Coordinates of N, CA, C and O in Angstrom, one line a residue:
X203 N 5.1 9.4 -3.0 CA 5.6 8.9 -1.7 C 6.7 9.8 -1.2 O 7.1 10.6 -2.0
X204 N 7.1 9.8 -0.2 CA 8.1 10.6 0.5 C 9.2 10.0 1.9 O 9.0 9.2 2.9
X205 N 10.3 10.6 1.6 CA 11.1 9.4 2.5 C 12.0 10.9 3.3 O 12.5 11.8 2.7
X206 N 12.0 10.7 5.4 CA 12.7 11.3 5.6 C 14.6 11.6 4.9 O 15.3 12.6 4.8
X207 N 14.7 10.5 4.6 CA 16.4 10.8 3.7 C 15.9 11.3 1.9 O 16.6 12.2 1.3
X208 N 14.8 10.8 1.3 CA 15.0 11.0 -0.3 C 14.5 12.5 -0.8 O 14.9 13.2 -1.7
X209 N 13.3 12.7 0.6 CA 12.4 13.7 -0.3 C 11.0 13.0 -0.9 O 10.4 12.0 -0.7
X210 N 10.9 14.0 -1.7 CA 9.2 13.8 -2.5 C 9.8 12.7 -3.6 O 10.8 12.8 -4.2
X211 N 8.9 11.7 -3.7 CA 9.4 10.5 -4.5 C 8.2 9.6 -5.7 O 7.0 9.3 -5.5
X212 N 8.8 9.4 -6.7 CA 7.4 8.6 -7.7 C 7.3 7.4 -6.6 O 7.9 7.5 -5.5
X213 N 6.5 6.2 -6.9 CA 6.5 5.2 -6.7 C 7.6 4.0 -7.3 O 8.0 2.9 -6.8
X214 N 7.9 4.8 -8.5 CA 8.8 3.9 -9.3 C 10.2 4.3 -8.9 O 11.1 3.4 -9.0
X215 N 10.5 5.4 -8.5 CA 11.8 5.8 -7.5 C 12.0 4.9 -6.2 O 13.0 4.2 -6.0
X216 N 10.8 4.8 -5.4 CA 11.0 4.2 -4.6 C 11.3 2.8 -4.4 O 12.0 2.3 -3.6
X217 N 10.7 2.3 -5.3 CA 10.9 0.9 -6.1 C 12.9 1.0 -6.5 O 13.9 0.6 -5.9
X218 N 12.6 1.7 -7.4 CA 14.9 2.0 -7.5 C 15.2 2.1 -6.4 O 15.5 1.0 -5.9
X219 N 15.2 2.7 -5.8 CA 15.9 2.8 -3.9 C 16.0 2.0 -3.2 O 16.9 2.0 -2.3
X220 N 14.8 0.8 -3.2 CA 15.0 -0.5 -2.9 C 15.4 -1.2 -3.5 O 15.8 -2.2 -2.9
X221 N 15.6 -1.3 -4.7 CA 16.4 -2.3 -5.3 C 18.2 -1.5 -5.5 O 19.1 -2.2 -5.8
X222 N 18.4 -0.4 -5.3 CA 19.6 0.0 -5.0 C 20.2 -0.2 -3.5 O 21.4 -0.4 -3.3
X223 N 19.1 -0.2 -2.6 CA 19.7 -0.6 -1.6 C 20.4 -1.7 -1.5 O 21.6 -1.7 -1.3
X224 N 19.3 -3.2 -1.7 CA 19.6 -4.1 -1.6 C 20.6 -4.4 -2.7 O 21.3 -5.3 -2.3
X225 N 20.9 -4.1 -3.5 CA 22.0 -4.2 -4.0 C 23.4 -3.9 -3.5 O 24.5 -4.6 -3.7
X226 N 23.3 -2.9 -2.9 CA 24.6 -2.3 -2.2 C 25.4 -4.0 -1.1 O 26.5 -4.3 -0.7
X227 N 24.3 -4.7 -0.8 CA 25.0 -5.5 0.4 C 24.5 -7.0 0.0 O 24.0 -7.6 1.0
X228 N 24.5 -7.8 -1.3 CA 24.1 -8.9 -1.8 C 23.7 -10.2 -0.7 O 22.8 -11.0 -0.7
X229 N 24.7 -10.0 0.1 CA 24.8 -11.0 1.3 C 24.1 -10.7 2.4 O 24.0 -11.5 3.3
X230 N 23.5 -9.8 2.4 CA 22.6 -9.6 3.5 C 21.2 -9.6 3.2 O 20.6 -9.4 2.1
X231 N 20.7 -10.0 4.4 CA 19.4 -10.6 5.0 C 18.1 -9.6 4.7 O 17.9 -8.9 5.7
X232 N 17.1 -9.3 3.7 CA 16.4 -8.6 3.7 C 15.1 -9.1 4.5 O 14.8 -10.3 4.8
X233 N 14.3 -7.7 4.8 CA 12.7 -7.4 4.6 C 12.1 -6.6 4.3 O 12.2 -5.6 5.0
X234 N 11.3 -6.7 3.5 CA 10.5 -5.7 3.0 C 8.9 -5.6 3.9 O 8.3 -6.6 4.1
X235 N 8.6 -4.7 4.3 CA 7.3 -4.6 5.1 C 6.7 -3.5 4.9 O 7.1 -2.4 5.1
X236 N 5.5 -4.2 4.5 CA 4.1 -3.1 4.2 C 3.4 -2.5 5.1 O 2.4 -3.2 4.8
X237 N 2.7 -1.7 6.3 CA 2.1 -1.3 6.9 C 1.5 -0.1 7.0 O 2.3 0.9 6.7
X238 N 0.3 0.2 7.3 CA -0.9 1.0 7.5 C -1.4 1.4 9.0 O -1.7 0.5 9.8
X239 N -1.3 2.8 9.5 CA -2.2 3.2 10.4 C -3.2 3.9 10.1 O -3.4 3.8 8.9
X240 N -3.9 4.6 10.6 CA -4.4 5.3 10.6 C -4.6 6.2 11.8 O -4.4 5.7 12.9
X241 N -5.2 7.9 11.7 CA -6.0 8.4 12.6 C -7.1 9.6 12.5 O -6.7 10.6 11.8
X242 N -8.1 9.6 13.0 CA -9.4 10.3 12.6 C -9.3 11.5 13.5 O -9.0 11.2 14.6
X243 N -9.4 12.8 13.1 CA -9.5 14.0 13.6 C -9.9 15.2 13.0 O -9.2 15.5 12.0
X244 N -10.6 15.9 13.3 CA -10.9 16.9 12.4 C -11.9 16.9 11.5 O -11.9 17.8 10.7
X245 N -12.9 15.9 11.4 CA -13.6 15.3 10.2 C -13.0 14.3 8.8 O -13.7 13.9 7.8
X246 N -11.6 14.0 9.2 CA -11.5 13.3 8.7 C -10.3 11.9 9.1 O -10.1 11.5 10.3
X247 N -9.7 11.3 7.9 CA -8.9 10.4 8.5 C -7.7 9.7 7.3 O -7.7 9.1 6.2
X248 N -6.5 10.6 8.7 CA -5.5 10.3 8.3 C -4.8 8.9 8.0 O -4.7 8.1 9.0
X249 N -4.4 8.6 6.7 CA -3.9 7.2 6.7 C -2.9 7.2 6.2 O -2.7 7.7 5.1
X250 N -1.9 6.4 6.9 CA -0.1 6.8 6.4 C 0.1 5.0 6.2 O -0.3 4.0 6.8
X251 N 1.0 5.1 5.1 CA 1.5 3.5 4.5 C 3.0 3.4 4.2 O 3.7 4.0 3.4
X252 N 3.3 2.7 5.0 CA 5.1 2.5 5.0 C 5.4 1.2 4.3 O 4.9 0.1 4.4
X253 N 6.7 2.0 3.3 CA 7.0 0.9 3.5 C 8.3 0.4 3.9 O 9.2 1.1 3.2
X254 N 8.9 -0.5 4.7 CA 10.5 -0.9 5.2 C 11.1 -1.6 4.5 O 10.6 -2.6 4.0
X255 N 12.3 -1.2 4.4 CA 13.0 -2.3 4.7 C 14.1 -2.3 5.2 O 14.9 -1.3 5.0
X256 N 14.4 -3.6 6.1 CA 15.4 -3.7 6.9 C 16.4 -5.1 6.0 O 16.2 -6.1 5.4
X257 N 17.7 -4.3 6.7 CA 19.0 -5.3 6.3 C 19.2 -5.8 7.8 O 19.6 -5.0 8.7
X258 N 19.0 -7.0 8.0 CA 18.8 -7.8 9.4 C 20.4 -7.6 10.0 O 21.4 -8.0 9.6
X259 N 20.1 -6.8 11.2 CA 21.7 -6.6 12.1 C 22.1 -5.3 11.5 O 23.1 -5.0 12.0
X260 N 21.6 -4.2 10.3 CA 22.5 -3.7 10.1 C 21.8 -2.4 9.6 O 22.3 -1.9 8.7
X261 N 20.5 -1.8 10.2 CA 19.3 -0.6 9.6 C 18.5 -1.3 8.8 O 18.5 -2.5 8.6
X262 N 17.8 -0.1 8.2 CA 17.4 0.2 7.4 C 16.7 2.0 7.1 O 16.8 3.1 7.5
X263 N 15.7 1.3 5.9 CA 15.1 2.9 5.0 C 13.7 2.3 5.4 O 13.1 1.3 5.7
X264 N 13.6 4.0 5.2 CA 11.5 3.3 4.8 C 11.1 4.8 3.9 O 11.7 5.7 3.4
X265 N 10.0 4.3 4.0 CA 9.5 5.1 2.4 C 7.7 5.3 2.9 O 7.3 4.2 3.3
X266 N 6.8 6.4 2.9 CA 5.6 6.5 3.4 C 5.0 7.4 2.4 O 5.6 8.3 1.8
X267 N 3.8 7.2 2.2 CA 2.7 8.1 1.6 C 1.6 8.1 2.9 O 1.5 7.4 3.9
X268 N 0.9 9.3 2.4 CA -0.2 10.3 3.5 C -1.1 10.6 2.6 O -1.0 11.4 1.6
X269 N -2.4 9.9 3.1 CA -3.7 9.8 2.4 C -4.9 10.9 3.7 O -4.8 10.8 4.9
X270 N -5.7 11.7 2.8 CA -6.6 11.9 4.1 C -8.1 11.6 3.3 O -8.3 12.1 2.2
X271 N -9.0 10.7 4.0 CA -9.9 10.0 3.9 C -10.7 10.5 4.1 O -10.3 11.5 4.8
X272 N -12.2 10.6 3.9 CA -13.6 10.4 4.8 C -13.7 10.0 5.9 O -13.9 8.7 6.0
X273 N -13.7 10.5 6.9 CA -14.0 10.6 8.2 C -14.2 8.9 8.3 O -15.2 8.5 7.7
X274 N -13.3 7.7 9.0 CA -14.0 6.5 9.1 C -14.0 6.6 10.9 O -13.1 6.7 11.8
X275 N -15.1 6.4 11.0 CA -15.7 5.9 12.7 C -15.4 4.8 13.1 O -14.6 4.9 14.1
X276 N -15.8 3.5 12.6 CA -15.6 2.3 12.9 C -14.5 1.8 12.8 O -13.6 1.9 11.9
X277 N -14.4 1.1 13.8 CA -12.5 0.0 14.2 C -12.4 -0.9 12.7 O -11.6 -1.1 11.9
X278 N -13.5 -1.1 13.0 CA -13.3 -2.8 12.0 C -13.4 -2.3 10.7 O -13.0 -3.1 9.7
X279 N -13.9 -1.2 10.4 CA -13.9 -0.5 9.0 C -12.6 0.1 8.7 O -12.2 0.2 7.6
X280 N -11.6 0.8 10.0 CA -10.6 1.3 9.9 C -9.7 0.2 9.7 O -8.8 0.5 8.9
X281 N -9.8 -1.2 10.3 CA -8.8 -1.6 10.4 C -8.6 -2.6 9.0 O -7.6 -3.2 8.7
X282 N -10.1 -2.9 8.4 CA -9.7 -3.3 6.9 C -9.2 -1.9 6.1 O -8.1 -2.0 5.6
X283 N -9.9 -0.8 5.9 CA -9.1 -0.2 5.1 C -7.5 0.1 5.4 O -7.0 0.8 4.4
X284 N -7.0 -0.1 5.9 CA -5.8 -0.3 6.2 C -4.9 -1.2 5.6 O -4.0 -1.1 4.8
X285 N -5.5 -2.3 6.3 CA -4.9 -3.6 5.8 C -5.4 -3.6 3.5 O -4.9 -4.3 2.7
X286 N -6.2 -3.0 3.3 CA -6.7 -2.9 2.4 C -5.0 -1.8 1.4 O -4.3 -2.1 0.4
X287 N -5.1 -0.8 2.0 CA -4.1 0.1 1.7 C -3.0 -0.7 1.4 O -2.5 -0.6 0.3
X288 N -2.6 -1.8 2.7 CA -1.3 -2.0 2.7 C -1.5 -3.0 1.5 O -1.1 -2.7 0.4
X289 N -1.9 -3.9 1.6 CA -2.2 -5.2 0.6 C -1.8 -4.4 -1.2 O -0.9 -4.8 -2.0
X290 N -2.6 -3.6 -1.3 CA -2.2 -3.0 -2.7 C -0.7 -2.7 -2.9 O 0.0 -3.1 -3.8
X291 N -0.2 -1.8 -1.7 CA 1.3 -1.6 -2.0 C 1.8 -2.9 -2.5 O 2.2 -3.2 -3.6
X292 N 1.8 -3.8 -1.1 CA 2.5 -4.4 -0.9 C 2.9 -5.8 -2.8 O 3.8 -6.4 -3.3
X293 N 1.2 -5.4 -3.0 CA 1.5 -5.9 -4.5 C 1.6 -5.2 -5.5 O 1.0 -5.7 -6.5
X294 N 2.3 -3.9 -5.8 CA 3.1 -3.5 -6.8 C 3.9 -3.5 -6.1 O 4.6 -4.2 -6.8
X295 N 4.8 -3.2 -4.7 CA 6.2 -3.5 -4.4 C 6.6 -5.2 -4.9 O 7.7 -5.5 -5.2
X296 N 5.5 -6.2 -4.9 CA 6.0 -7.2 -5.6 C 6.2 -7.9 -6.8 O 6.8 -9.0 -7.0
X297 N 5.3 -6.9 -7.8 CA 5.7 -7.1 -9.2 C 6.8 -6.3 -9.5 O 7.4 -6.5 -10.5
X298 N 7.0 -5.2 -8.7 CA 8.5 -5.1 -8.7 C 9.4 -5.5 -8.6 O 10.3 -5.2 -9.3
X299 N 9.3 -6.4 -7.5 CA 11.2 -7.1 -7.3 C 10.5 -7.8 -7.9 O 10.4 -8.3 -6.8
X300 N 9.6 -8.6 -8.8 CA 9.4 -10.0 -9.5 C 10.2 -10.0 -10.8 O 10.9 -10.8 -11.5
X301 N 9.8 -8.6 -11.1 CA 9.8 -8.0 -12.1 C 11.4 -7.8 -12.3 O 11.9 -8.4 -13.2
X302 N 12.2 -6.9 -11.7 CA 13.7 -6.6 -11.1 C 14.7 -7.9 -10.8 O 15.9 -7.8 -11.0
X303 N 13.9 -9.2 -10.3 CA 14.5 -10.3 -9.8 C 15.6 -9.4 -8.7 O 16.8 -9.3 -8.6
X304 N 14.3 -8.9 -7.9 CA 15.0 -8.6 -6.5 C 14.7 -9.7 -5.3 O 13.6 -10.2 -5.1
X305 N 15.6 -9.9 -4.7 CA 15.3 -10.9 -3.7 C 15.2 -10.4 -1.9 O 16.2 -10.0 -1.3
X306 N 13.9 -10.5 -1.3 CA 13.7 -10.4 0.2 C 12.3 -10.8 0.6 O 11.4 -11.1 -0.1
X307 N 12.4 -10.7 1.5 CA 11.2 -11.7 2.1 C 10.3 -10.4 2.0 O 10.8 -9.2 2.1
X308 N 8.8 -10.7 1.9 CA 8.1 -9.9 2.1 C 6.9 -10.1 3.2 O 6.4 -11.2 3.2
X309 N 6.2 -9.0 4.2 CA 5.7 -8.8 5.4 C 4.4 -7.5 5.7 O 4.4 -6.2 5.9
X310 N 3.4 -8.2 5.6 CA 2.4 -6.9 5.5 C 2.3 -7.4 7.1 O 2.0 -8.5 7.5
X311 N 2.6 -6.0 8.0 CA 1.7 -5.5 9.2 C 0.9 -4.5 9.7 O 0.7 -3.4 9.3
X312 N 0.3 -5.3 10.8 CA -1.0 -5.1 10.6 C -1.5 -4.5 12.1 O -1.4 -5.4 13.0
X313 N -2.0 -3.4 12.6 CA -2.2 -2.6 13.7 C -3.2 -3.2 14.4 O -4.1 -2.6 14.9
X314 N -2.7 -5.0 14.5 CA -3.4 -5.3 15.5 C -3.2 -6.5 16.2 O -2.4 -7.4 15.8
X315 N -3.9 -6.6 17.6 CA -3.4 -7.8 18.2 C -3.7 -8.4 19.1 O -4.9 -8.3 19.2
X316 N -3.1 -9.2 20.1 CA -3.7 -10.4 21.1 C -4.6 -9.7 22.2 O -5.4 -10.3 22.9
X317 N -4.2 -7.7 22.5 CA -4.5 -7.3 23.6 C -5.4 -6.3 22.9 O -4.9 -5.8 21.9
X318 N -6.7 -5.9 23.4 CA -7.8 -5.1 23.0 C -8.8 -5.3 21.9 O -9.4 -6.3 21.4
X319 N -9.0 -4.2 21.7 CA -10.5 -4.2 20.5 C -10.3 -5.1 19.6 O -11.2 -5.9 19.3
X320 N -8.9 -5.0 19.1 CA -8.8 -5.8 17.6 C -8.5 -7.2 17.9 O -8.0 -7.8 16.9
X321 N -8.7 -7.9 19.2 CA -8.4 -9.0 19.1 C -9.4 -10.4 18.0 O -9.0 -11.5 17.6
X322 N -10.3 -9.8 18.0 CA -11.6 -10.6 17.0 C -11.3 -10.3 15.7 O -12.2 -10.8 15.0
X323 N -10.6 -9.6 15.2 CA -9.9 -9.3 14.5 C -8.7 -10.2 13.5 O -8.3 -10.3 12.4
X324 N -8.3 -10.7 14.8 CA -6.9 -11.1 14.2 C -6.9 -12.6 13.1 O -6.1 -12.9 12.2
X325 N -8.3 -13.4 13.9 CA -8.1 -14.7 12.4 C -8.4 -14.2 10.9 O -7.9 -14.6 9.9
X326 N -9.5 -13.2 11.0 CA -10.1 -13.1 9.5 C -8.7 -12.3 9.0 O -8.1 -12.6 8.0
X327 N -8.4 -11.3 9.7 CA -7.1 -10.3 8.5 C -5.8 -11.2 8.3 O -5.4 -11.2 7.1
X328 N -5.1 -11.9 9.2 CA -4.3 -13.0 9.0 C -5.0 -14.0 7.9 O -4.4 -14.5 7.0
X329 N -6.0 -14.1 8.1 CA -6.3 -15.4 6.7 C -6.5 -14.7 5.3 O -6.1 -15.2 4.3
X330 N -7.1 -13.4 5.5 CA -7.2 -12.9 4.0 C -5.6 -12.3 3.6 O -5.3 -12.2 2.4
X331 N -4.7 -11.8 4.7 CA -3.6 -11.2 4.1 C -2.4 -12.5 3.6 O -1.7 -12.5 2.7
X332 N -2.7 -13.4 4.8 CA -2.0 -15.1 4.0 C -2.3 -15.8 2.9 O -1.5 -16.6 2.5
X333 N -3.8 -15.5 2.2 CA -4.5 -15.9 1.2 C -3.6 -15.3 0.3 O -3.8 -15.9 -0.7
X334 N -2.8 -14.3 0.1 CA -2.8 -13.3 -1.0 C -1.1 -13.3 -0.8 O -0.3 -12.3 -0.9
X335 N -0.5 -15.0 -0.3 CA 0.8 -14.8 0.0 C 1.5 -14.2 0.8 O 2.6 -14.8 0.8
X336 N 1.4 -13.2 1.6 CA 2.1 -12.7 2.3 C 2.2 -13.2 3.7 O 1.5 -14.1 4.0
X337 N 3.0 -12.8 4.7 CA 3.1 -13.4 6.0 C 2.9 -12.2 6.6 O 3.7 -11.3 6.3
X338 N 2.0 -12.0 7.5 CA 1.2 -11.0 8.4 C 1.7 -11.4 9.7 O 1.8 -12.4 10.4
X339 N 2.0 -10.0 9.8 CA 2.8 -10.2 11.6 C 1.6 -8.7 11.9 O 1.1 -7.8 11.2
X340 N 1.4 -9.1 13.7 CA 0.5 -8.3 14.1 C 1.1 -8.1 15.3 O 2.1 -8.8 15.5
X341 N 0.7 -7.2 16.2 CA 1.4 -6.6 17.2 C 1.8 -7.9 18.2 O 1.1 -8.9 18.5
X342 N 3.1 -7.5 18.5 CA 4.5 -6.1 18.7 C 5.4 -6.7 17.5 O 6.5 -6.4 17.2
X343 N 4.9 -7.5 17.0 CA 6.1 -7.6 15.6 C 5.8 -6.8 14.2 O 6.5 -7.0 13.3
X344 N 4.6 -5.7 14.2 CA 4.2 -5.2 13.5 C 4.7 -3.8 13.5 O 3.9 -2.9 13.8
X345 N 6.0 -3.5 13.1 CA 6.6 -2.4 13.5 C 6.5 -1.6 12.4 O 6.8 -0.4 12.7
X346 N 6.1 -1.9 10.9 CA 6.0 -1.1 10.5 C 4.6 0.3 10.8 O 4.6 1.5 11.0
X347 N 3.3 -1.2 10.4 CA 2.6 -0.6 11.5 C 2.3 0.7 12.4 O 2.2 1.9 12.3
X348 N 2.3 -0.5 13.4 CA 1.9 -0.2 14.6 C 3.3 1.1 15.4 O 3.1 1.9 16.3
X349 N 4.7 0.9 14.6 CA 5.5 1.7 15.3 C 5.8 3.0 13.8 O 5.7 4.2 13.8
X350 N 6.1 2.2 13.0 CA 6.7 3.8 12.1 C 5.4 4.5 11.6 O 5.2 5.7 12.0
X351 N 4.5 3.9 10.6 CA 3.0 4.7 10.4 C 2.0 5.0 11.5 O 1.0 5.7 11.4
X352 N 2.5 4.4 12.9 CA 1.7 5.3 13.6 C 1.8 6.5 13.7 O 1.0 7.3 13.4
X353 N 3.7 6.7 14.3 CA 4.2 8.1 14.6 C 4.1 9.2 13.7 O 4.1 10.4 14.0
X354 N 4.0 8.7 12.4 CA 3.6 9.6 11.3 C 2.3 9.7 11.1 O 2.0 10.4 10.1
X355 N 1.3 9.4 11.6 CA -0.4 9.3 11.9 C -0.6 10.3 12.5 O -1.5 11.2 12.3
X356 N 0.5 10.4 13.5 CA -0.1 11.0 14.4 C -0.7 12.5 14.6 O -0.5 13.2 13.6
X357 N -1.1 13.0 15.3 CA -1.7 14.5 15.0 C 0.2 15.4 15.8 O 0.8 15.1 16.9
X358 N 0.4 16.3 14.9 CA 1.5 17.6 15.7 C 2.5 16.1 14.6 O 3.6 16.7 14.6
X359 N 2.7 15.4 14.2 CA 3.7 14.3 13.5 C 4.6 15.5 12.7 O 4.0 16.5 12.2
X360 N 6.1 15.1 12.5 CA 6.6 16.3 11.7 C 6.5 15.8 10.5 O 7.6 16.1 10.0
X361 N 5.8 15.1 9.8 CA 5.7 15.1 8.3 C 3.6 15.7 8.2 O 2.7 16.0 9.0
X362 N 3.7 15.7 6.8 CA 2.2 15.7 6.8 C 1.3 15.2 6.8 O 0.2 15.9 6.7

């Protein structure tokens, strides 16, 4: 994984960094949020997975890996593998803090919503990402998403 402040990073670093964060400020309000975009060009397809976390009122960090895929065409194929991506993180980021007895809420989002293609979309990925515990926010509250793994999705993006 790789973080504009850390550098090139294990998985298990990134895992420390979150639990060093949240340590730094006991009393404050976490979230941890998992999100996936993607984008296809070139014959293939870019897929970037963040993950946040925010100290409520007061920043935060995020942490992203960059996958490049087989070429996926389809919305509905793009937008489970995504949600697919994120769902794994998001469960070794949680036998992590289970594991750490780190405490914050946790948030898989999801690049989609009440307006366009993906709106038929929105009960089945909400019920399978709720099935598996988590609380699925979809656009505009899906910032990891839909705002930080897009920008890094994107094609000319200054990371890779």
């Amino acid at each position: 994984m790789k973080s504009i402040t850390y550098g090139e990073l294990s998985f298990e670093e990134v895992c420390t960094k979150i639990k060093e964060y949240i340590k730094k400020d006991l009393e404050g309000i976490y979230v941890i949020s998992i999100g996936t975009d993607s984008q296809s060009y070139g014959g293939a397809t870019k897929m970037v997975s963040v993950i946040t976390i925010v100290r409520k009122s007061k920043g935060g960090i995020f942490f992203y890996d960059i996958k490049s895929l087989k070429l996926i065409k389809d919305l509905r194929r793009k937008i489970f593998a995504e949600t697919q991506y994120s769902l794994e993180l998001a469960g070794r980021v949680m036998q992590f803090l289970e594991k750490n007895e780190v405490h914050a809420a946790m948030e898989v989002h999801v690049d989609i919503g009440e307006s366009g293609e993906t709106k038929s979309l929105i009960r089945e990925i909400a019920g399978w990402v709720g099935a598996l515990g988590y609380k699925c926010c979809i656009k505009p509250a899906s910032y990891s998403s839909s705002g930080i793994a897009d920008r890094l999705s994107k094609r000319g993006s200054i990371v890779g």
